[in-house]
Amino acid sequence: GKVEPAINIDFSFEGPFGKFDRAQLQRGFQVYKEVCAACHSMNYVHYRALGEENGPGFTEEEVRAIAAQYEVQDGPDSSGEMFMRPALPSDRFVAPFPNKEAATAANGAYPVDLSLITKARAGFHGTIKQFFEGIGGPEYVYSVLTGYQEPPADAGEGPAGSNYNPYFANGPWIAMAPPLMEGLVEYADGTPATEDQMARDVAAFLAWAAEPTMVERKETGLRVMLFLFILAGLLYASYKKMWKGIA
Ligand code: HEM
């Protein structure tokens, strides 16, 4: 099918000095929790991660309260029984369906786990130029969420119940109905919940979830560059000194 390259968004976390925007990650989590989590799992993320300094930065108390809204199976207890208990910060995000089969049966197609979606689609339809413009996985997510269109006259018929979205990697027909519409969530911080805003916020949240240590990685990279720069200066100075008057 015909697939469009992703739309460019300037996220705060792009570039060598880029950092996640805490308020944006909190809003993005809210969108995931209230909208996407009805269908999509995030099996690789633990509730405790929501408290990370370079992440959404919820307080310990808030993280506990978020986790406690879900139930997980535990056990066996002393009498050999399995039991349900409220989730703890050490638990993984509770999935909407017990397994892949149930998720597919409910949606007509499998709603992929979103833990690593921004990495899985990072270079999708990417060119070197797009890479240098900072167009990657989060832009892909944003584009899919906002990219629903009336099918052009020559598009033919998609599978029953599918929607036309030329940004979807396996598109242009997608089984996911447009998940966002203006005012769908009421942001805790009062930001107006336009479709564009929610799409940006949840894309940023998913980018953080896929690489929670991004800020540390960039800081390490900058230190390494600084070290190499100083080392190069020292090497040059000692080279000059050793060869002084010889060559
Ligand atoms: C596919 C994100 C809400 C059901 C996708 C894809 C993305 C995505 C990025 C494409 C995956 C790929 O490239 O392989 C989101 C986000 C949501 C959301 C960020 C919340 C804002 C929902 C909801 C449902 C749903 C509420 C169910 C009612 C699906 C299904 C697919 C899909 C079934 C697979 C489509 C296909 O294979 O044709 N979603 N989604 N999604 N989503 Fe969602």
Short mmCIF file of C-alpha atoms and ligand atoms in Angstrom, two decimals:
data_model
loop_
_atom_site.label_atom_id
_atom_site.label_comp_id
_atom_site.label_asym_id
_atom_site.label_seq_id
_atom_site.Cartn_x
_atom_site.Cartn_y
_atom_site.Cartn_z
CA GLY A 1 0.00 0.00 0.00
CA LYS A 2 0.86 3.67 -0.19
CA VAL A 3 2.52 4.84 3.00
CA GLU A 4 3.41 8.45 3.87
CA PRO A 5 6.58 9.41 5.77
CA ALA A 6 5.94 10.67 9.30
CA ILE A 7 5.20 14.33 10.06
CA ASN A 8 8.02 16.28 11.76
CA ILE A 9 7.41 17.34 15.35
CA ASP A 10 9.99 19.22 17.44
CA PHE A 11 10.05 17.26 20.68
CA SER A 12 11.88 18.62 23.73
CA PHE A 13 13.97 15.45 23.90
CA GLU A 14 15.58 15.76 20.47
CA GLY A 15 19.24 16.63 19.91
CA PRO A 16 22.32 16.11 22.08
CA PHE A 17 20.98 18.36 24.88
CA GLY A 18 17.36 17.19 24.65
CA LYS A 19 15.44 16.31 27.81
CA PHE A 20 12.00 14.90 28.46
CA ASP A 21 9.39 17.43 29.54
CA ARG A 22 8.03 16.09 32.84
CA ALA A 23 4.61 17.73 32.56
CA GLN A 24 4.27 16.37 29.02
CA LEU A 25 5.14 12.83 30.15
CA GLN A 26 2.54 13.05 32.92
CA ARG A 27 -0.07 14.16 30.38
CA GLY A 28 1.04 11.44 27.98
CA PHE A 29 0.68 8.82 30.67
CA GLN A 30 -2.82 10.09 31.34
CA VAL A 31 -3.70 9.62 27.66
CA TYR A 32 -2.20 6.14 27.61
CA LYS A 33 -4.03 5.19 30.80
CA GLU A 34 -7.42 6.61 29.86
CA VAL A 35 -7.44 5.84 26.14
CA CYS A 36 -4.80 3.49 24.71
CA ALA A 37 -4.74 1.06 27.64
CA ALA A 38 -8.26 -0.08 26.76
CA CYS A 39 -6.63 -2.09 23.95
CA HIS A 40 -2.82 -1.84 24.11
CA SER A 41 -0.56 -3.41 26.72
CA MET A 42 2.81 -2.06 27.88
CA ASN A 43 4.22 -5.26 29.29
CA TYR A 44 7.79 -4.09 29.74
CA VAL A 45 7.11 -1.05 31.92
CA HIS A 46 6.81 -1.16 35.73
CA TYR A 47 4.68 1.30 37.71
CA ARG A 48 7.75 2.37 39.69
CA ALA A 49 9.26 3.80 36.48
CA LEU A 50 6.58 6.52 36.59
CA GLY A 51 8.49 8.00 39.52
CA GLU A 52 11.78 8.37 37.69
CA GLU A 53 13.53 11.73 37.95
CA ASN A 54 14.21 11.98 34.20
CA GLY A 55 10.78 10.54 33.43
CA PRO A 56 7.22 11.47 34.46
CA GLY A 57 8.54 12.13 37.99
CA PHE A 58 5.36 11.25 39.88
CA THR A 59 5.89 11.20 43.65
CA GLU A 60 6.26 7.86 45.43
CA GLU A 61 2.78 8.31 46.85
CA GLU A 62 1.28 9.04 43.43
CA VAL A 63 3.00 5.97 41.94
CA ARG A 64 1.57 3.79 44.73
CA ALA A 65 -1.90 5.21 44.16
CA ILE A 66 -1.67 4.66 40.37
CA ALA A 67 -0.55 1.04 40.79
CA ALA A 68 -3.26 0.37 43.38
CA GLN A 69 -5.95 1.11 40.77
CA TYR A 70 -5.10 -2.24 39.13
CA GLU A 71 -5.33 -5.84 40.25
CA VAL A 72 -2.76 -8.55 39.66
CA GLN A 73 -2.77 -12.24 40.35
CA ASP A 74 -0.39 -13.45 43.04
CA GLY A 75 0.20 -16.64 44.96
CA PRO A 76 0.11 -19.41 45.75
CA ASP A 77 -0.64 -18.52 49.38
CA SER A 78 0.00 -20.88 52.31
CA SER A 79 -3.02 -22.99 51.36
CA GLY A 80 -1.87 -23.24 47.73
CA GLU A 81 -4.48 -20.80 46.36
CA MET A 82 -3.87 -18.07 43.80
CA PHE A 83 -5.36 -14.71 44.75
CA MET A 84 -5.83 -11.18 43.41
CA ARG A 85 -4.25 -8.17 45.10
CA PRO A 86 -3.83 -4.47 44.23
CA ALA A 87 -0.78 -3.85 42.03
CA LEU A 88 2.41 -2.49 43.60
CA PRO A 89 5.05 -0.14 42.13
CA SER A 90 7.17 -3.27 41.50
CA ASP A 91 4.51 -4.76 39.17
CA ARG A 92 4.40 -4.33 35.42
CA PHE A 93 1.60 -2.34 33.77
CA VAL A 94 -1.51 -4.50 33.86
CA ALA A 95 -2.57 -5.47 30.33
CA PRO A 96 -6.15 -5.05 29.07
CA PHE A 97 -6.32 -8.66 27.82
CA PRO A 98 -4.98 -11.88 29.31
CA ASN A 99 -3.21 -12.89 26.08
CA LYS A 100 -2.60 -12.09 22.43
CA GLU A 101 -5.50 -14.26 21.21
CA ALA A 102 -8.04 -12.45 23.39
CA ALA A 103 -6.67 -9.03 22.34
CA THR A 104 -6.87 -9.96 18.65
CA ALA A 105 -10.35 -11.45 18.98
CA ALA A 106 -11.63 -8.26 20.64
CA ASN A 107 -10.15 -5.87 18.06
CA GLY A 108 -10.12 -7.72 14.76
CA ALA A 109 -6.33 -7.24 14.67
CA TYR A 110 -3.63 -7.38 17.29
CA PRO A 111 -3.12 -4.07 19.14
CA VAL A 112 0.68 -4.25 19.50
CA ASP A 113 2.35 -3.85 22.87
CA LEU A 114 3.37 -0.18 23.04
CA SER A 115 6.43 -0.53 25.34
CA LEU A 116 8.87 -0.36 22.44
CA ILE A 117 6.77 0.97 19.58
CA THR A 118 8.87 4.13 19.13
CA LYS A 119 11.96 1.93 18.71
CA ALA A 120 10.25 -0.66 16.53
CA ARG A 121 9.16 2.08 14.11
CA ALA A 122 12.11 4.44 14.69
CA GLY A 123 13.48 4.22 11.19
CA PHE A 124 10.25 3.42 9.48
CA HIS A 125 10.11 5.04 6.07
CA GLY A 126 13.10 7.00 7.32
CA THR A 127 15.71 8.58 5.13
CA ILE A 128 19.08 9.93 6.24
CA LYS A 129 17.57 13.39 5.82
CA GLN A 130 14.65 12.48 8.11
CA PHE A 131 17.09 11.11 10.67
CA PHE A 132 18.99 14.40 10.79
CA GLU A 133 15.73 16.32 11.00
CA GLY A 134 14.88 14.28 14.10
CA ILE A 135 12.01 12.29 12.59
CA GLY A 136 11.64 8.88 14.18
CA GLY A 137 9.42 6.67 16.33
CA PRO A 138 7.55 9.37 18.27
CA GLU A 139 6.77 11.16 15.00
CA TYR A 140 5.45 7.87 13.63
CA VAL A 141 3.09 7.48 16.59
CA TYR A 142 1.95 11.11 16.28
CA SER A 143 1.35 10.66 12.55
CA VAL A 144 -0.69 7.47 12.94
CA LEU A 145 -2.84 9.09 15.64
CA THR A 146 -3.57 12.23 13.65
CA GLY A 147 -3.33 10.81 10.12
CA TYR A 148 -6.81 9.42 9.53
CA GLN A 149 -8.27 10.58 6.21
CA GLU A 150 -11.14 10.10 3.86
CA PRO A 151 -9.93 7.39 1.47
CA PRO A 152 -9.07 8.80 -1.97
CA ALA A 153 -11.32 7.73 -4.85
CA ASP A 154 -8.80 5.19 -6.16
CA ALA A 155 -8.16 3.59 -2.74
CA GLY A 156 -10.63 0.77 -3.23
CA GLU A 157 -12.15 -1.03 -0.28
CA GLY A 158 -10.18 -1.88 2.84
CA PRO A 159 -10.92 -4.85 5.08
CA ALA A 160 -14.30 -4.61 6.83
CA GLY A 161 -14.30 -2.06 9.66
CA SER A 162 -10.87 -0.69 8.79
CA ASN A 163 -9.95 2.99 8.44
CA TYR A 164 -7.83 4.82 5.90
CA ASN A 165 -4.54 6.04 7.37
CA PRO A 166 -1.58 6.45 5.00
CA TYR A 167 0.90 6.83 7.90
CA PHE A 168 0.35 3.32 9.28
CA ALA A 169 3.36 1.11 8.51
CA ASN A 170 1.19 -1.78 7.28
CA GLY A 171 -1.29 0.67 5.78
CA PRO A 172 -3.02 2.45 4.37
CA TRP A 173 -5.82 0.43 6.01
CA ILE A 174 -5.73 0.16 9.80
CA ALA A 175 -7.96 -1.82 12.16
CA MET A 176 -7.62 0.81 14.91
CA ALA A 177 -10.44 3.36 14.81
CA PRO A 178 -9.28 6.98 15.35
CA PRO A 179 -8.63 6.81 19.10
CA LEU A 180 -8.44 10.55 19.84
CA MET A 181 -10.92 13.38 19.59
CA GLU A 182 -10.91 16.85 21.06
CA GLY A 183 -11.63 16.89 24.79
CA LEU A 184 -11.36 13.12 25.26
CA VAL A 185 -9.31 13.50 28.42
CA GLU A 186 -9.40 16.24 30.99
CA TYR A 187 -5.78 17.00 31.74
CA ALA A 188 -4.86 17.19 35.39
CA ASP A 189 -2.68 20.25 34.63
CA GLY A 190 -5.44 22.08 32.76
CA THR A 191 -3.78 21.95 29.31
CA PRO A 192 -6.50 22.04 26.61
CA ALA A 193 -6.89 18.48 25.31
CA THR A 194 -6.81 19.04 21.56
CA GLU A 195 -6.20 16.04 19.33
CA ASP A 196 -2.79 17.47 18.41
CA GLN A 197 -1.83 17.96 22.07
CA MET A 198 -2.87 14.46 23.14
CA ALA A 199 -1.06 12.89 20.18
CA ARG A 200 2.17 14.79 21.00
CA ASP A 201 1.92 13.97 24.69
CA VAL A 202 1.30 10.27 24.30
CA ALA A 203 4.04 10.03 21.64
CA ALA A 204 6.47 11.66 24.07
CA PHE A 205 5.36 9.31 26.83
CA LEU A 206 5.92 6.28 24.59
CA ALA A 207 9.35 7.60 23.58
CA TRP A 208 10.30 7.85 27.25
CA ALA A 209 8.89 4.37 28.00
CA ALA A 210 10.99 2.85 25.20
CA GLU A 211 14.16 4.54 26.42
CA PRO A 212 13.85 5.71 30.02
CA THR A 213 17.63 6.25 30.28
CA MET A 214 17.88 8.57 27.25
CA VAL A 215 18.88 11.62 29.28
CA GLU A 216 21.66 9.67 31.04
CA ARG A 217 22.85 8.33 27.69
CA LYS A 218 23.13 11.82 26.26
CA GLU A 219 24.90 13.15 29.35
CA THR A 220 27.40 10.29 29.15
CA GLY A 221 27.92 11.01 25.47
CA LEU A 222 28.66 14.66 26.17
CA ARG A 223 31.16 13.72 28.91
CA VAL A 224 32.87 11.30 26.54
CA MET A 225 33.11 14.01 23.87
CA LEU A 226 34.53 16.47 26.39
CA PHE A 227 37.08 13.89 27.55
CA LEU A 228 38.15 13.09 23.99
CA PHE A 229 38.49 16.78 23.23
CA ILE A 230 40.80 17.34 26.22
CA LEU A 231 42.73 14.15 25.46
CA ALA A 232 43.28 15.29 21.87
CA GLY A 233 44.69 18.59 23.17
CA LEU A 234 47.03 16.82 25.57
CA LEU A 235 48.23 14.42 22.89
CA TYR A 236 48.90 17.25 20.51
CA ALA A 237 50.81 19.23 23.16
CA SER A 238 52.97 16.23 24.11
CA TYR A 239 53.62 15.43 20.46
CA LYS A 240 54.84 18.97 19.95
CA LYS A 241 57.04 18.79 23.02
CA MET A 242 58.62 15.41 22.24
CA TRP A 243 59.49 16.29 18.67
CA LYS A 244 60.71 19.79 19.48
CA GLY A 245 63.93 20.49 17.54
CA ILE A 246 63.96 17.00 15.95
CA ALA A 247 61.64 17.17 12.97
C1 HEM B 1 -2.40 -0.15 16.11
C2 HEM B 1 -1.12 3.49 19.05
C3 HEM B 1 -5.53 3.38 21.06
C4 HEM B 1 -6.44 -0.78 18.77
C5 HEM B 1 -1.71 0.92 16.65
C6 HEM B 1 -0.46 1.46 16.17
C7 HEM B 1 -0.09 2.46 17.01
C8 HEM B 1 -1.11 2.58 18.01
C9 HEM B 1 1.17 3.32 16.94
C10 HEM B 1 0.32 0.99 14.95
C11 HEM B 1 1.25 -0.10 15.38
C12 HEM B 1 2.26 -0.49 14.31
O1 HEM B 1 2.85 0.38 13.66
O2 HEM B 1 2.48 -1.70 14.16
C13 HEM B 1 -2.19 3.76 19.86
C14 HEM B 1 -2.23 4.84 20.83
C15 HEM B 1 -3.48 4.85 21.35
C16 HEM B 1 -4.21 3.74 20.75
C17 HEM B 1 -1.04 5.76 21.16
C18 HEM B 1 -4.06 5.83 22.33
C19 HEM B 1 -4.00 7.16 22.07
C20 HEM B 1 -6.15 2.24 20.64
C21 HEM B 1 -7.46 1.80 21.07
C22 HEM B 1 -7.71 0.63 20.40
C23 HEM B 1 -6.56 0.33 19.56
C24 HEM B 1 -8.32 2.53 22.10
C25 HEM B 1 -8.95 -0.27 20.46
C26 HEM B 1 -10.19 0.26 20.55
C27 HEM B 1 -5.41 -0.97 17.85
C28 HEM B 1 -5.35 -2.08 16.92
C29 HEM B 1 -4.17 -1.90 16.15
C30 HEM B 1 -3.55 -0.68 16.63
C31 HEM B 1 -6.36 -3.21 16.80
C32 HEM B 1 -3.66 -2.78 15.00
C33 HEM B 1 -4.13 -2.20 13.68
C34 HEM B 1 -3.87 -3.10 12.48
O3 HEM B 1 -3.03 -4.01 12.57
O4 HEM B 1 -4.52 -2.87 11.45
N1 HEM B 1 -2.11 1.64 17.77
N2 HEM B 1 -3.40 3.12 19.87
N3 HEM B 1 -5.65 1.34 19.72
N4 HEM B 1 -4.32 -0.17 17.66
FE1 HEM B 1 -3.89 1.48 18.74
#
